[in-house]
Amino acid sequence: MLSARKVMQISQIIPVISVQSVEEALRLAEALMLGGVNIFEITLRTACALDAIKAVAHEFPEAMTGAGTVLNADQFQRVEDMGARFAISPGLTHELAYYKNSIPLLPGVATASEIMKGLEYGYDAFKLFPANIVGGVEAIKAFGAPFRDVVFCPTGGVNAGNAKEYLALENVLCVGGSWIVPTKLIQEQNFKEITKITQEALLALR
Ligand code: 3PG
């Protein structure tokens, strides 16, 4: 099975996508790929999310389509059934941690105790959520001292202005966020601009 760490090494940015239709998901995925990002976290926050995961995974097998906002074992199973290749959760529960699935889970943490709990369950790669609110770059630096082998994907409030600072940390493998897929541009169906923002974001991280 692909590990969560491997998923985190695919791209410096994992876009957090919430879509209103399957068509929108397909066009967004295409725009992101044109911009150089070939991994997507499609959140289970809209009615069409499962169908969108299925369509994007099928249409773009060369990309890494994953599911976000996976809150329980039932959802974890369903996203795998739809073709998701990884799952991300804002937190971690006993049920999720022990659910036997063949795709990796990137669980969310916000505190030292949550990291310790995750380690007990066998996880050592986490989404830090909501990153900017729970201490941002300084929190990840501080967690690096006691948790030397733990890596993070900060998400929540990450943007063009702070992504580079996060990615400069040794214990950050990638960042997640919705800033490269602004709702306004999606509503306006301005997918060209999303490609441009994606290209610029990647360039700025060089
Ligand atoms: C998430 O679910 O990971 C967050 O909602 C993404 O946060 P952002 O919108 O601040 O990037």
mmCIF file with all atom_site columns, C-alpha atoms and ligand atoms in Angstrom:
data_model
loop_
_atom_site.group_PDB
_atom_site.id
_atom_site.type_symbol
_atom_site.label_atom_id
_atom_site.label_alt_id
_atom_site.label_comp_id
_atom_site.label_asym_id
_atom_site.label_entity_id
_atom_site.label_seq_id
_atom_site.pdbx_PDB_ins_code
_atom_site.Cartn_x
_atom_site.Cartn_y
_atom_site.Cartn_z
_atom_site.occupancy
_atom_site.B_iso_or_equiv
_atom_site.pdbx_formal_charge
_atom_site.auth_seq_id
_atom_site.auth_comp_id
_atom_site.auth_asym_id
_atom_site.auth_atom_id
_atom_site.pdbx_PDB_model_num
ATOM   1   C CA . MET A 1 1   ? 0.000   0.000  0.000   1.00 0.00 ? 1   MET A CA 1
ATOM   2   C CA . LEU A 1 2   ? 1.175   3.524  -0.822  1.00 0.00 ? 2   LEU A CA 1
ATOM   3   C CA . SER A 1 3   ? 2.091   5.284  2.413   1.00 0.00 ? 3   SER A CA 1
ATOM   4   C CA . ALA A 1 4   ? 0.731   8.656  3.498   1.00 0.00 ? 4   ALA A CA 1
ATOM   5   C CA . ARG A 1 5   ? 4.305   9.973  3.336   1.00 0.00 ? 5   ARG A CA 1
ATOM   6   C CA . LYS A 1 6   ? 4.580   8.980  -0.312  1.00 0.00 ? 6   LYS A CA 1
ATOM   7   C CA . VAL A 1 7   ? 1.302   10.768 -1.054  1.00 0.00 ? 7   VAL A CA 1
ATOM   8   C CA . MET A 1 8   ? 2.680   13.859 0.689   1.00 0.00 ? 8   MET A CA 1
ATOM   9   C CA . GLN A 1 9   ? 5.764   13.798 -1.531  1.00 0.00 ? 9   GLN A CA 1
ATOM   10  C CA . ILE A 1 10  ? 3.865   13.967 -4.810  1.00 0.00 ? 10  ILE A CA 1
ATOM   11  C CA . SER A 1 11  ? 3.366   17.716 -4.789  1.00 0.00 ? 11  SER A CA 1
ATOM   12  C CA . GLN A 1 12  ? 4.280   20.589 -2.506  1.00 0.00 ? 12  GLN A CA 1
ATOM   13  C CA . ILE A 1 13  ? 0.645   21.667 -2.618  1.00 0.00 ? 13  ILE A CA 1
ATOM   14  C CA . ILE A 1 14  ? -2.438  19.518 -2.094  1.00 0.00 ? 14  ILE A CA 1
ATOM   15  C CA . PRO A 1 15  ? -5.419  21.588 -3.236  1.00 0.00 ? 15  PRO A CA 1
ATOM   16  C CA . VAL A 1 16  ? -8.500  21.262 -1.029  1.00 0.00 ? 16  VAL A CA 1
ATOM   17  C CA . ILE A 1 17  ? -11.428 21.132 -3.403  1.00 0.00 ? 17  ILE A CA 1
ATOM   18  C CA . SER A 1 18  ? -15.146 21.406 -2.629  1.00 0.00 ? 18  SER A CA 1
ATOM   19  C CA . VAL A 1 19  ? -17.304 21.106 -5.714  1.00 0.00 ? 19  VAL A CA 1
ATOM   20  C CA . GLN A 1 20  ? -20.940 21.703 -6.576  1.00 0.00 ? 20  GLN A CA 1
ATOM   21  C CA . SER A 1 21  ? -21.036 19.346 -9.570  1.00 0.00 ? 21  SER A CA 1
ATOM   22  C CA . VAL A 1 22  ? -19.122 16.517 -11.192 1.00 0.00 ? 22  VAL A CA 1
ATOM   23  C CA . GLU A 1 23  ? -18.479 18.707 -14.240 1.00 0.00 ? 23  GLU A CA 1
ATOM   24  C CA . GLU A 1 24  ? -16.961 21.372 -12.007 1.00 0.00 ? 24  GLU A CA 1
ATOM   25  C CA . ALA A 1 25  ? -14.675 18.773 -10.406 1.00 0.00 ? 25  ALA A CA 1
ATOM   26  C CA . LEU A 1 26  ? -13.470 17.562 -13.784 1.00 0.00 ? 26  LEU A CA 1
ATOM   27  C CA . ARG A 1 27  ? -12.733 21.053 -15.025 1.00 0.00 ? 27  ARG A CA 1
ATOM   28  C CA . LEU A 1 28  ? -10.959 21.974 -11.813 1.00 0.00 ? 28  LEU A CA 1
ATOM   29  C CA . ALA A 1 29  ? -8.826  18.840 -11.907 1.00 0.00 ? 29  ALA A CA 1
ATOM   30  C CA . GLU A 1 30  ? -7.901  19.617 -15.488 1.00 0.00 ? 30  GLU A CA 1
ATOM   31  C CA . ALA A 1 31  ? -7.043  23.239 -14.635 1.00 0.00 ? 31  ALA A CA 1
ATOM   32  C CA . LEU A 1 32  ? -4.864  22.144 -11.722 1.00 0.00 ? 32  LEU A CA 1
ATOM   33  C CA . MET A 1 33  ? -3.052  19.565 -13.821 1.00 0.00 ? 33  MET A CA 1
ATOM   34  C CA . LEU A 1 34  ? -2.393  22.141 -16.524 1.00 0.00 ? 34  LEU A CA 1
ATOM   35  C CA . GLY A 1 35  ? -0.905  24.309 -13.795 1.00 0.00 ? 35  GLY A CA 1
ATOM   36  C CA . GLY A 1 36  ? 1.361   21.506 -12.604 1.00 0.00 ? 36  GLY A CA 1
ATOM   37  C CA . VAL A 1 37  ? -0.516  19.994 -9.644  1.00 0.00 ? 37  VAL A CA 1
ATOM   38  C CA . ASN A 1 38  ? -1.597  16.398 -10.108 1.00 0.00 ? 38  ASN A CA 1
ATOM   39  C CA . ILE A 1 39  ? -3.023  15.589 -6.713  1.00 0.00 ? 39  ILE A CA 1
ATOM   40  C CA . PHE A 1 40  ? -6.454  16.588 -5.425  1.00 0.00 ? 40  PHE A CA 1
ATOM   41  C CA . GLU A 1 41  ? -8.239  16.388 -2.106  1.00 0.00 ? 41  GLU A CA 1
ATOM   42  C CA . ILE A 1 42  ? -11.945 16.399 -2.936  1.00 0.00 ? 42  ILE A CA 1
ATOM   43  C CA . THR A 1 43  ? -13.818 17.067 0.293   1.00 0.00 ? 43  THR A CA 1
ATOM   44  C CA . LEU A 1 44  ? -16.967 15.241 1.332   1.00 0.00 ? 44  LEU A CA 1
ATOM   45  C CA . ARG A 1 45  ? -18.673 18.551 1.995   1.00 0.00 ? 45  ARG A CA 1
ATOM   46  C CA . THR A 1 46  ? -21.032 18.646 -0.939  1.00 0.00 ? 46  THR A CA 1
ATOM   47  C CA . ALA A 1 47  ? -23.727 16.266 -2.161  1.00 0.00 ? 47  ALA A CA 1
ATOM   48  C CA . CYS A 1 48  ? -21.848 15.333 -5.323  1.00 0.00 ? 48  CYS A CA 1
ATOM   49  C CA . ALA A 1 49  ? -18.486 14.704 -3.657  1.00 0.00 ? 49  ALA A CA 1
ATOM   50  C CA . LEU A 1 50  ? -18.479 10.898 -3.993  1.00 0.00 ? 50  LEU A CA 1
ATOM   51  C CA . ASP A 1 51  ? -19.529 11.081 -7.644  1.00 0.00 ? 51  ASP A CA 1
ATOM   52  C CA . ALA A 1 52  ? -16.902 13.756 -8.239  1.00 0.00 ? 52  ALA A CA 1
ATOM   53  C CA . ILE A 1 53  ? -14.173 11.556 -6.728  1.00 0.00 ? 53  ILE A CA 1
ATOM   54  C CA . LYS A 1 54  ? -15.288 8.671  -8.924  1.00 0.00 ? 54  LYS A CA 1
ATOM   55  C CA . ALA A 1 55  ? -15.329 10.779 -12.086 1.00 0.00 ? 55  ALA A CA 1
ATOM   56  C CA . VAL A 1 56  ? -12.002 12.509 -11.482 1.00 0.00 ? 56  VAL A CA 1
ATOM   57  C CA . ALA A 1 57  ? -10.250 9.269  -10.484 1.00 0.00 ? 57  ALA A CA 1
ATOM   58  C CA . HIS A 1 58  ? -11.579 7.609  -13.621 1.00 0.00 ? 58  HIS A CA 1
ATOM   59  C CA . GLU A 1 59  ? -10.886 10.493 -15.997 1.00 0.00 ? 59  GLU A CA 1
ATOM   60  C CA . PHE A 1 60  ? -7.388  11.267 -14.706 1.00 0.00 ? 60  PHE A CA 1
ATOM   61  C CA . PRO A 1 61  ? -5.789  7.961  -13.700 1.00 0.00 ? 61  PRO A CA 1
ATOM   62  C CA . GLU A 1 62  ? -2.359  9.563  -13.992 1.00 0.00 ? 62  GLU A CA 1
ATOM   63  C CA . ALA A 1 63  ? -3.243  11.963 -11.173 1.00 0.00 ? 63  ALA A CA 1
ATOM   64  C CA . MET A 1 64  ? -3.658  11.159 -7.487  1.00 0.00 ? 64  MET A CA 1
ATOM   65  C CA . THR A 1 65  ? -7.268  11.702 -6.528  1.00 0.00 ? 65  THR A CA 1
ATOM   66  C CA . GLY A 1 66  ? -8.021  11.636 -2.828  1.00 0.00 ? 66  GLY A CA 1
ATOM   67  C CA . ALA A 1 67  ? -10.881 12.395 -0.500  1.00 0.00 ? 67  ALA A CA 1
ATOM   68  C CA . GLY A 1 68  ? -11.001 14.974 2.263   1.00 0.00 ? 68  GLY A CA 1
ATOM   69  C CA . THR A 1 69  ? -13.235 15.560 5.278   1.00 0.00 ? 69  THR A CA 1
ATOM   70  C CA . VAL A 1 70  ? -13.416 11.795 5.802   1.00 0.00 ? 70  VAL A CA 1
ATOM   71  C CA . LEU A 1 71  ? -14.931 11.651 9.271   1.00 0.00 ? 71  LEU A CA 1
ATOM   72  C CA . ASN A 1 72  ? -15.759 7.977  9.892   1.00 0.00 ? 72  ASN A CA 1
ATOM   73  C CA . ALA A 1 73  ? -15.112 4.433  8.738   1.00 0.00 ? 73  ALA A CA 1
ATOM   74  C CA . ASP A 1 74  ? -18.187 4.324  6.535   1.00 0.00 ? 74  ASP A CA 1
ATOM   75  C CA . GLN A 1 75  ? -16.953 7.343  4.558   1.00 0.00 ? 75  GLN A CA 1
ATOM   76  C CA . PHE A 1 76  ? -13.419 5.923  4.503   1.00 0.00 ? 76  PHE A CA 1
ATOM   77  C CA . GLN A 1 77  ? -14.743 2.770  2.830   1.00 0.00 ? 77  GLN A CA 1
ATOM   78  C CA . ARG A 1 78  ? -17.003 4.659  0.444   1.00 0.00 ? 78  ARG A CA 1
ATOM   79  C CA . VAL A 1 79  ? -14.264 6.928  -0.860  1.00 0.00 ? 79  VAL A CA 1
ATOM   80  C CA . GLU A 1 80  ? -12.053 3.938  -1.538  1.00 0.00 ? 80  GLU A CA 1
ATOM   81  C CA . ASP A 1 81  ? -14.936 2.274  -3.380  1.00 0.00 ? 81  ASP A CA 1
ATOM   82  C CA . MET A 1 82  ? -15.213 5.410  -5.542  1.00 0.00 ? 82  MET A CA 1
ATOM   83  C CA . GLY A 1 83  ? -11.558 5.171  -6.528  1.00 0.00 ? 83  GLY A CA 1
ATOM   84  C CA . ALA A 1 84  ? -9.924  7.585  -4.088  1.00 0.00 ? 84  ALA A CA 1
ATOM   85  C CA . ARG A 1 85  ? -6.264  6.729  -3.614  1.00 0.00 ? 85  ARG A CA 1
ATOM   86  C CA . PHE A 1 86  ? -5.868  8.398  -0.237  1.00 0.00 ? 86  PHE A CA 1
ATOM   87  C CA . ALA A 1 87  ? -8.049  9.932  2.444   1.00 0.00 ? 87  ALA A CA 1
ATOM   88  C CA . ILE A 1 88  ? -7.572  12.968 4.646   1.00 0.00 ? 88  ILE A CA 1
ATOM   89  C CA . SER A 1 89  ? -9.418  13.678 7.876   1.00 0.00 ? 89  SER A CA 1
ATOM   90  C CA . PRO A 1 90  ? -9.461  16.805 10.022  1.00 0.00 ? 90  PRO A CA 1
ATOM   91  C CA . GLY A 1 91  ? -8.917  14.571 13.074  1.00 0.00 ? 91  GLY A CA 1
ATOM   92  C CA . LEU A 1 92  ? -8.516  10.959 14.148  1.00 0.00 ? 92  LEU A CA 1
ATOM   93  C CA . THR A 1 93  ? -10.908 8.605  15.900  1.00 0.00 ? 93  THR A CA 1
ATOM   94  C CA . HIS A 1 94  ? -10.456 5.083  17.196  1.00 0.00 ? 94  HIS A CA 1
ATOM   95  C CA . GLU A 1 95  ? -12.825 3.840  14.495  1.00 0.00 ? 95  GLU A CA 1
ATOM   96  C CA . LEU A 1 96  ? -10.905 5.515  11.669  1.00 0.00 ? 96  LEU A CA 1
ATOM   97  C CA . ALA A 1 97  ? -7.513  4.523  13.049  1.00 0.00 ? 97  ALA A CA 1
ATOM   98  C CA . TYR A 1 98  ? -8.372  0.829  13.166  1.00 0.00 ? 98  TYR A CA 1
ATOM   99  C CA . TYR A 1 99  ? -10.406 0.611  10.000  1.00 0.00 ? 99  TYR A CA 1
ATOM   100 C CA . LYS A 1 100 ? -8.705  -1.799 7.630   1.00 0.00 ? 100 LYS A CA 1
ATOM   101 C CA . ASN A 1 101 ? -8.555  -0.045 4.316   1.00 0.00 ? 101 ASN A CA 1
ATOM   102 C CA . SER A 1 102 ? -6.193  -0.370 1.420   1.00 0.00 ? 102 SER A CA 1
ATOM   103 C CA . ILE A 1 103 ? -5.685  3.358  0.896   1.00 0.00 ? 103 ILE A CA 1
ATOM   104 C CA . PRO A 1 104 ? -3.604  5.521  3.240   1.00 0.00 ? 104 PRO A CA 1
ATOM   105 C CA . LEU A 1 105 ? -5.153  7.934  5.711   1.00 0.00 ? 105 LEU A CA 1
ATOM   106 C CA . LEU A 1 106 ? -3.640  11.285 6.606   1.00 0.00 ? 106 LEU A CA 1
ATOM   107 C CA . PRO A 1 107 ? -5.267  12.118 9.929   1.00 0.00 ? 107 PRO A CA 1
ATOM   108 C CA . GLY A 1 108 ? -5.531  15.589 11.374  1.00 0.00 ? 108 GLY A CA 1
ATOM   109 C CA . VAL A 1 109 ? -3.940  16.730 14.640  1.00 0.00 ? 109 VAL A CA 1
ATOM   110 C CA . ALA A 1 110 ? -3.778  20.022 16.476  1.00 0.00 ? 110 ALA A CA 1
ATOM   111 C CA . THR A 1 111 ? -2.029  19.214 19.779  1.00 0.00 ? 111 THR A CA 1
ATOM   112 C CA . ALA A 1 112 ? 0.857   17.207 21.237  1.00 0.00 ? 112 ALA A CA 1
ATOM   113 C CA . SER A 1 113 ? -1.569  14.744 22.825  1.00 0.00 ? 113 SER A CA 1
ATOM   114 C CA . GLU A 1 114 ? -3.268  14.137 19.499  1.00 0.00 ? 114 GLU A CA 1
ATOM   115 C CA . ILE A 1 115 ? 0.100   13.465 17.871  1.00 0.00 ? 115 ILE A CA 1
ATOM   116 C CA . MET A 1 116 ? 0.905   11.016 20.689  1.00 0.00 ? 116 MET A CA 1
ATOM   117 C CA . LYS A 1 117 ? -2.429  9.286  20.219  1.00 0.00 ? 117 LYS A CA 1
ATOM   118 C CA . GLY A 1 118 ? -1.785  9.069  16.477  1.00 0.00 ? 118 GLY A CA 1
ATOM   119 C CA . LEU A 1 119 ? 1.666   7.585  17.115  1.00 0.00 ? 119 LEU A CA 1
ATOM   120 C CA . GLU A 1 120 ? 0.066   4.988  19.387  1.00 0.00 ? 120 GLU A CA 1
ATOM   121 C CA . TYR A 1 121 ? -2.192  4.019  16.492  1.00 0.00 ? 121 TYR A CA 1
ATOM   122 C CA . GLY A 1 122 ? 0.835   3.718  14.214  1.00 0.00 ? 122 GLY A CA 1
ATOM   123 C CA . TYR A 1 123 ? 0.600   7.024  12.334  1.00 0.00 ? 123 TYR A CA 1
ATOM   124 C CA . ASP A 1 124 ? 3.597   9.327  11.953  1.00 0.00 ? 124 ASP A CA 1
ATOM   125 C CA . ALA A 1 125 ? 2.394   11.650 9.180   1.00 0.00 ? 125 ALA A CA 1
ATOM   126 C CA . PHE A 1 126 ? -0.355  14.148 9.970   1.00 0.00 ? 126 PHE A CA 1
ATOM   127 C CA . LYS A 1 127 ? -2.353  17.020 8.623   1.00 0.00 ? 127 LYS A CA 1
ATOM   128 C CA . LEU A 1 128 ? -1.950  19.926 11.060  1.00 0.00 ? 128 LEU A CA 1
ATOM   129 C CA . PHE A 1 129 ? -5.377  21.484 11.227  1.00 0.00 ? 129 PHE A CA 1
ATOM   130 C CA . PRO A 1 130 ? -6.353  24.284 11.366  1.00 0.00 ? 130 PRO A CA 1
ATOM   131 C CA . ALA A 1 131 ? -2.696  25.121 10.902  1.00 0.00 ? 131 ALA A CA 1
ATOM   132 C CA . ASN A 1 132 ? -2.697  28.895 11.203  1.00 0.00 ? 132 ASN A CA 1
ATOM   133 C CA . ILE A 1 133 ? -4.989  28.895 14.217  1.00 0.00 ? 133 ILE A CA 1
ATOM   134 C CA . VAL A 1 134 ? -3.116  26.253 16.204  1.00 0.00 ? 134 VAL A CA 1
ATOM   135 C CA . GLY A 1 135 ? 0.214   28.006 15.942  1.00 0.00 ? 135 GLY A CA 1
ATOM   136 C CA . GLY A 1 136 ? 1.287   27.801 12.321  1.00 0.00 ? 136 GLY A CA 1
ATOM   137 C CA . VAL A 1 137 ? 4.976   27.657 11.496  1.00 0.00 ? 137 VAL A CA 1
ATOM   138 C CA . GLU A 1 138 ? 6.036   28.123 15.132  1.00 0.00 ? 138 GLU A CA 1
ATOM   139 C CA . ALA A 1 139 ? 3.868   25.217 16.300  1.00 0.00 ? 139 ALA A CA 1
ATOM   140 C CA . ILE A 1 140 ? 5.362   22.874 13.708  1.00 0.00 ? 140 ILE A CA 1
ATOM   141 C CA . LYS A 1 141 ? 8.873   23.968 14.693  1.00 0.00 ? 141 LYS A CA 1
ATOM   142 C CA . ALA A 1 142 ? 8.044   23.287 18.326  1.00 0.00 ? 142 ALA A CA 1
ATOM   143 C CA . PHE A 1 143 ? 6.497   19.866 17.577  1.00 0.00 ? 143 PHE A CA 1
ATOM   144 C CA . GLY A 1 144 ? 9.717   18.967 15.747  1.00 0.00 ? 144 GLY A CA 1
ATOM   145 C CA . ALA A 1 145 ? 11.669  18.807 19.029  1.00 0.00 ? 145 ALA A CA 1
ATOM   146 C CA . PRO A 1 146 ? 9.742   16.054 20.857  1.00 0.00 ? 146 PRO A CA 1
ATOM   147 C CA . PHE A 1 147 ? 8.385   14.379 17.727  1.00 0.00 ? 147 PHE A CA 1
ATOM   148 C CA . ARG A 1 148 ? 11.517  14.009 15.630  1.00 0.00 ? 148 ARG A CA 1
ATOM   149 C CA . ASP A 1 149 ? 10.174  11.472 13.151  1.00 0.00 ? 149 ASP A CA 1
ATOM   150 C CA . VAL A 1 150 ? 6.793   13.030 12.598  1.00 0.00 ? 150 VAL A CA 1
ATOM   151 C CA . VAL A 1 151 ? 5.944   14.928 9.403   1.00 0.00 ? 151 VAL A CA 1
ATOM   152 C CA . PHE A 1 152 ? 3.122   17.357 8.708   1.00 0.00 ? 152 PHE A CA 1
ATOM   153 C CA . CYS A 1 153 ? 0.923   18.745 5.994   1.00 0.00 ? 153 CYS A CA 1
ATOM   154 C CA . PRO A 1 154 ? -0.252  22.067 7.440   1.00 0.00 ? 154 PRO A CA 1
ATOM   155 C CA . THR A 1 155 ? -3.728  22.971 6.205   1.00 0.00 ? 155 THR A CA 1
ATOM   156 C CA . GLY A 1 156 ? -6.124  25.727 7.167   1.00 0.00 ? 156 GLY A CA 1
ATOM   157 C CA . GLY A 1 157 ? -5.140  29.293 6.436   1.00 0.00 ? 157 GLY A CA 1
ATOM   158 C CA . VAL A 1 158 ? -2.237  28.366 4.173   1.00 0.00 ? 158 VAL A CA 1
ATOM   159 C CA . ASN A 1 159 ? -1.831  30.798 1.288   1.00 0.00 ? 159 ASN A CA 1
ATOM   160 C CA . ALA A 1 160 ? 0.605   32.282 -1.218  1.00 0.00 ? 160 ALA A CA 1
ATOM   161 C CA . GLY A 1 161 ? 2.066   34.437 1.545   1.00 0.00 ? 161 GLY A CA 1
ATOM   162 C CA . ASN A 1 162 ? 2.986   31.690 4.023   1.00 0.00 ? 162 ASN A CA 1
ATOM   163 C CA . ALA A 1 163 ? 3.269   28.420 2.030   1.00 0.00 ? 163 ALA A CA 1
ATOM   164 C CA . LYS A 1 164 ? 6.997   28.850 1.444   1.00 0.00 ? 164 LYS A CA 1
ATOM   165 C CA . GLU A 1 165 ? 7.695   29.414 5.127   1.00 0.00 ? 165 GLU A CA 1
ATOM   166 C CA . TYR A 1 166 ? 5.876   26.195 6.025   1.00 0.00 ? 166 TYR A CA 1
ATOM   167 C CA . LEU A 1 167 ? 7.630   24.232 3.295   1.00 0.00 ? 167 LEU A CA 1
ATOM   168 C CA . ALA A 1 168 ? 11.032  25.422 4.483   1.00 0.00 ? 168 ALA A CA 1
ATOM   169 C CA . LEU A 1 169 ? 10.572  23.342 7.654   1.00 0.00 ? 169 LEU A CA 1
ATOM   170 C CA . GLU A 1 170 ? 12.176  19.907 7.615   1.00 0.00 ? 170 GLU A CA 1
ATOM   171 C CA . ASN A 1 171 ? 9.123   18.262 9.121   1.00 0.00 ? 171 ASN A CA 1
ATOM   172 C CA . VAL A 1 172 ? 6.740   19.668 6.502   1.00 0.00 ? 172 VAL A CA 1
ATOM   173 C CA . LEU A 1 173 ? 6.418   17.557 3.359   1.00 0.00 ? 173 LEU A CA 1
ATOM   174 C CA . CYS A 1 174 ? 3.614   19.501 1.707   1.00 0.00 ? 174 CYS A CA 1
ATOM   175 C CA . VAL A 1 175 ? 0.904   22.046 2.451   1.00 0.00 ? 175 VAL A CA 1
ATOM   176 C CA . GLY A 1 176 ? -2.820  21.779 1.836   1.00 0.00 ? 176 GLY A CA 1
ATOM   177 C CA . GLY A 1 177 ? -5.286  24.492 1.046   1.00 0.00 ? 177 GLY A CA 1
ATOM   178 C CA . SER A 1 178 ? -8.031  26.003 -0.971  1.00 0.00 ? 178 SER A CA 1
ATOM   179 C CA . TRP A 1 179 ? -6.267  29.227 -1.887  1.00 0.00 ? 179 TRP A CA 1
ATOM   180 C CA . ILE A 1 180 ? -5.320  27.989 -5.350  1.00 0.00 ? 180 ILE A CA 1
ATOM   181 C CA . VAL A 1 181 ? -8.930  27.082 -6.099  1.00 0.00 ? 181 VAL A CA 1
ATOM   182 C CA . PRO A 1 182 ? -10.844 30.235 -5.070  1.00 0.00 ? 182 PRO A CA 1
ATOM   183 C CA . THR A 1 183 ? -14.624 29.772 -4.888  1.00 0.00 ? 183 THR A CA 1
ATOM   184 C CA . LYS A 1 184 ? -15.194 32.989 -6.820  1.00 0.00 ? 184 LYS A CA 1
ATOM   185 C CA . LEU A 1 185 ? -13.180 31.753 -9.803  1.00 0.00 ? 185 LEU A CA 1
ATOM   186 C CA . ILE A 1 186 ? -14.952 28.389 -9.703  1.00 0.00 ? 186 ILE A CA 1
ATOM   187 C CA . GLN A 1 187 ? -18.337 30.132 -9.689  1.00 0.00 ? 187 GLN A CA 1
ATOM   188 C CA . GLU A 1 188 ? -17.252 32.274 -12.622 1.00 0.00 ? 188 GLU A CA 1
ATOM   189 C CA . GLN A 1 189 ? -15.946 29.123 -14.324 1.00 0.00 ? 189 GLN A CA 1
ATOM   190 C CA . ASN A 1 190 ? -12.642 30.906 -14.750 1.00 0.00 ? 190 ASN A CA 1
ATOM   191 C CA . PHE A 1 191 ? -10.541 27.756 -14.879 1.00 0.00 ? 191 PHE A CA 1
ATOM   192 C CA . LYS A 1 192 ? -7.803  29.476 -16.885 1.00 0.00 ? 192 LYS A CA 1
ATOM   193 C CA . GLU A 1 193 ? -7.135  31.761 -13.950 1.00 0.00 ? 193 GLU A CA 1
ATOM   194 C CA . ILE A 1 194 ? -6.960  28.743 -11.628 1.00 0.00 ? 194 ILE A CA 1
ATOM   195 C CA . THR A 1 195 ? -4.279  27.242 -13.870 1.00 0.00 ? 195 THR A CA 1
ATOM   196 C CA . LYS A 1 196 ? -2.428  30.561 -13.684 1.00 0.00 ? 196 LYS A CA 1
ATOM   197 C CA . ILE A 1 197 ? -2.660  30.771 -9.880  1.00 0.00 ? 197 ILE A CA 1
ATOM   198 C CA . THR A 1 198 ? -1.425  27.184 -9.646  1.00 0.00 ? 198 THR A CA 1
ATOM   199 C CA . GLN A 1 199 ? 1.563   27.867 -11.885 1.00 0.00 ? 199 GLN A CA 1
ATOM   200 C CA . GLU A 1 200 ? 2.404   31.017 -9.936  1.00 0.00 ? 200 GLU A CA 1
ATOM   201 C CA . ALA A 1 201 ? 2.082   29.237 -6.619  1.00 0.00 ? 201 ALA A CA 1
ATOM   202 C CA . LEU A 1 202 ? 4.484   26.499 -7.704  1.00 0.00 ? 202 LEU A CA 1
ATOM   203 C CA . LEU A 1 203 ? 6.926   29.022 -9.155  1.00 0.00 ? 203 LEU A CA 1
ATOM   204 C CA . ALA A 1 204 ? 6.929   31.013 -5.928  1.00 0.00 ? 204 ALA A CA 1
ATOM   205 C CA . LEU A 1 205 ? 7.971   27.895 -4.008  1.00 0.00 ? 205 LEU A CA 1
ATOM   206 C CA . ARG A 1 206 ? 11.102  27.277 -6.041  1.00 0.00 ? 206 ARG A CA 1
HETATM 207 C C1 . 3PG B 2 .   ? -9.433  21.897 5.065   1.00 0.00 ? 1   3PG B C1 1
HETATM 208 O O1 . 3PG B 2 .   ? -10.437 21.260 5.176   1.00 0.00 ? 1   3PG B O1 1
HETATM 209 O O2 . 3PG B 2 .   ? -8.340  21.349 4.995   1.00 0.00 ? 1   3PG B O2 1
HETATM 210 C C2 . 3PG B 2 .   ? -9.529  23.369 5.138   1.00 0.00 ? 1   3PG B C2 1
HETATM 211 O O3 . 3PG B 2 .   ? -10.840 23.794 5.067   1.00 0.00 ? 1   3PG B O3 1
HETATM 212 C C3 . 3PG B 2 .   ? -8.715  24.064 4.126   1.00 0.00 ? 1   3PG B C3 1
HETATM 213 O O4 . 3PG B 2 .   ? -8.421  25.271 4.676   1.00 0.00 ? 1   3PG B O4 1
HETATM 214 P P1 . 3PG B 2 .   ? -8.294  26.586 3.795   1.00 0.00 ? 1   3PG B P1 1
HETATM 215 O O5 . 3PG B 2 .   ? -9.619  26.760 3.102   1.00 0.00 ? 1   3PG B O5 1
HETATM 216 O O6 . 3PG B 2 .   ? -8.007  27.673 4.804   1.00 0.00 ? 1   3PG B O6 1
HETATM 217 O O7 . 3PG B 2 .   ? -7.172  26.399 2.829   1.00 0.00 ? 1   3PG B O7 1
#
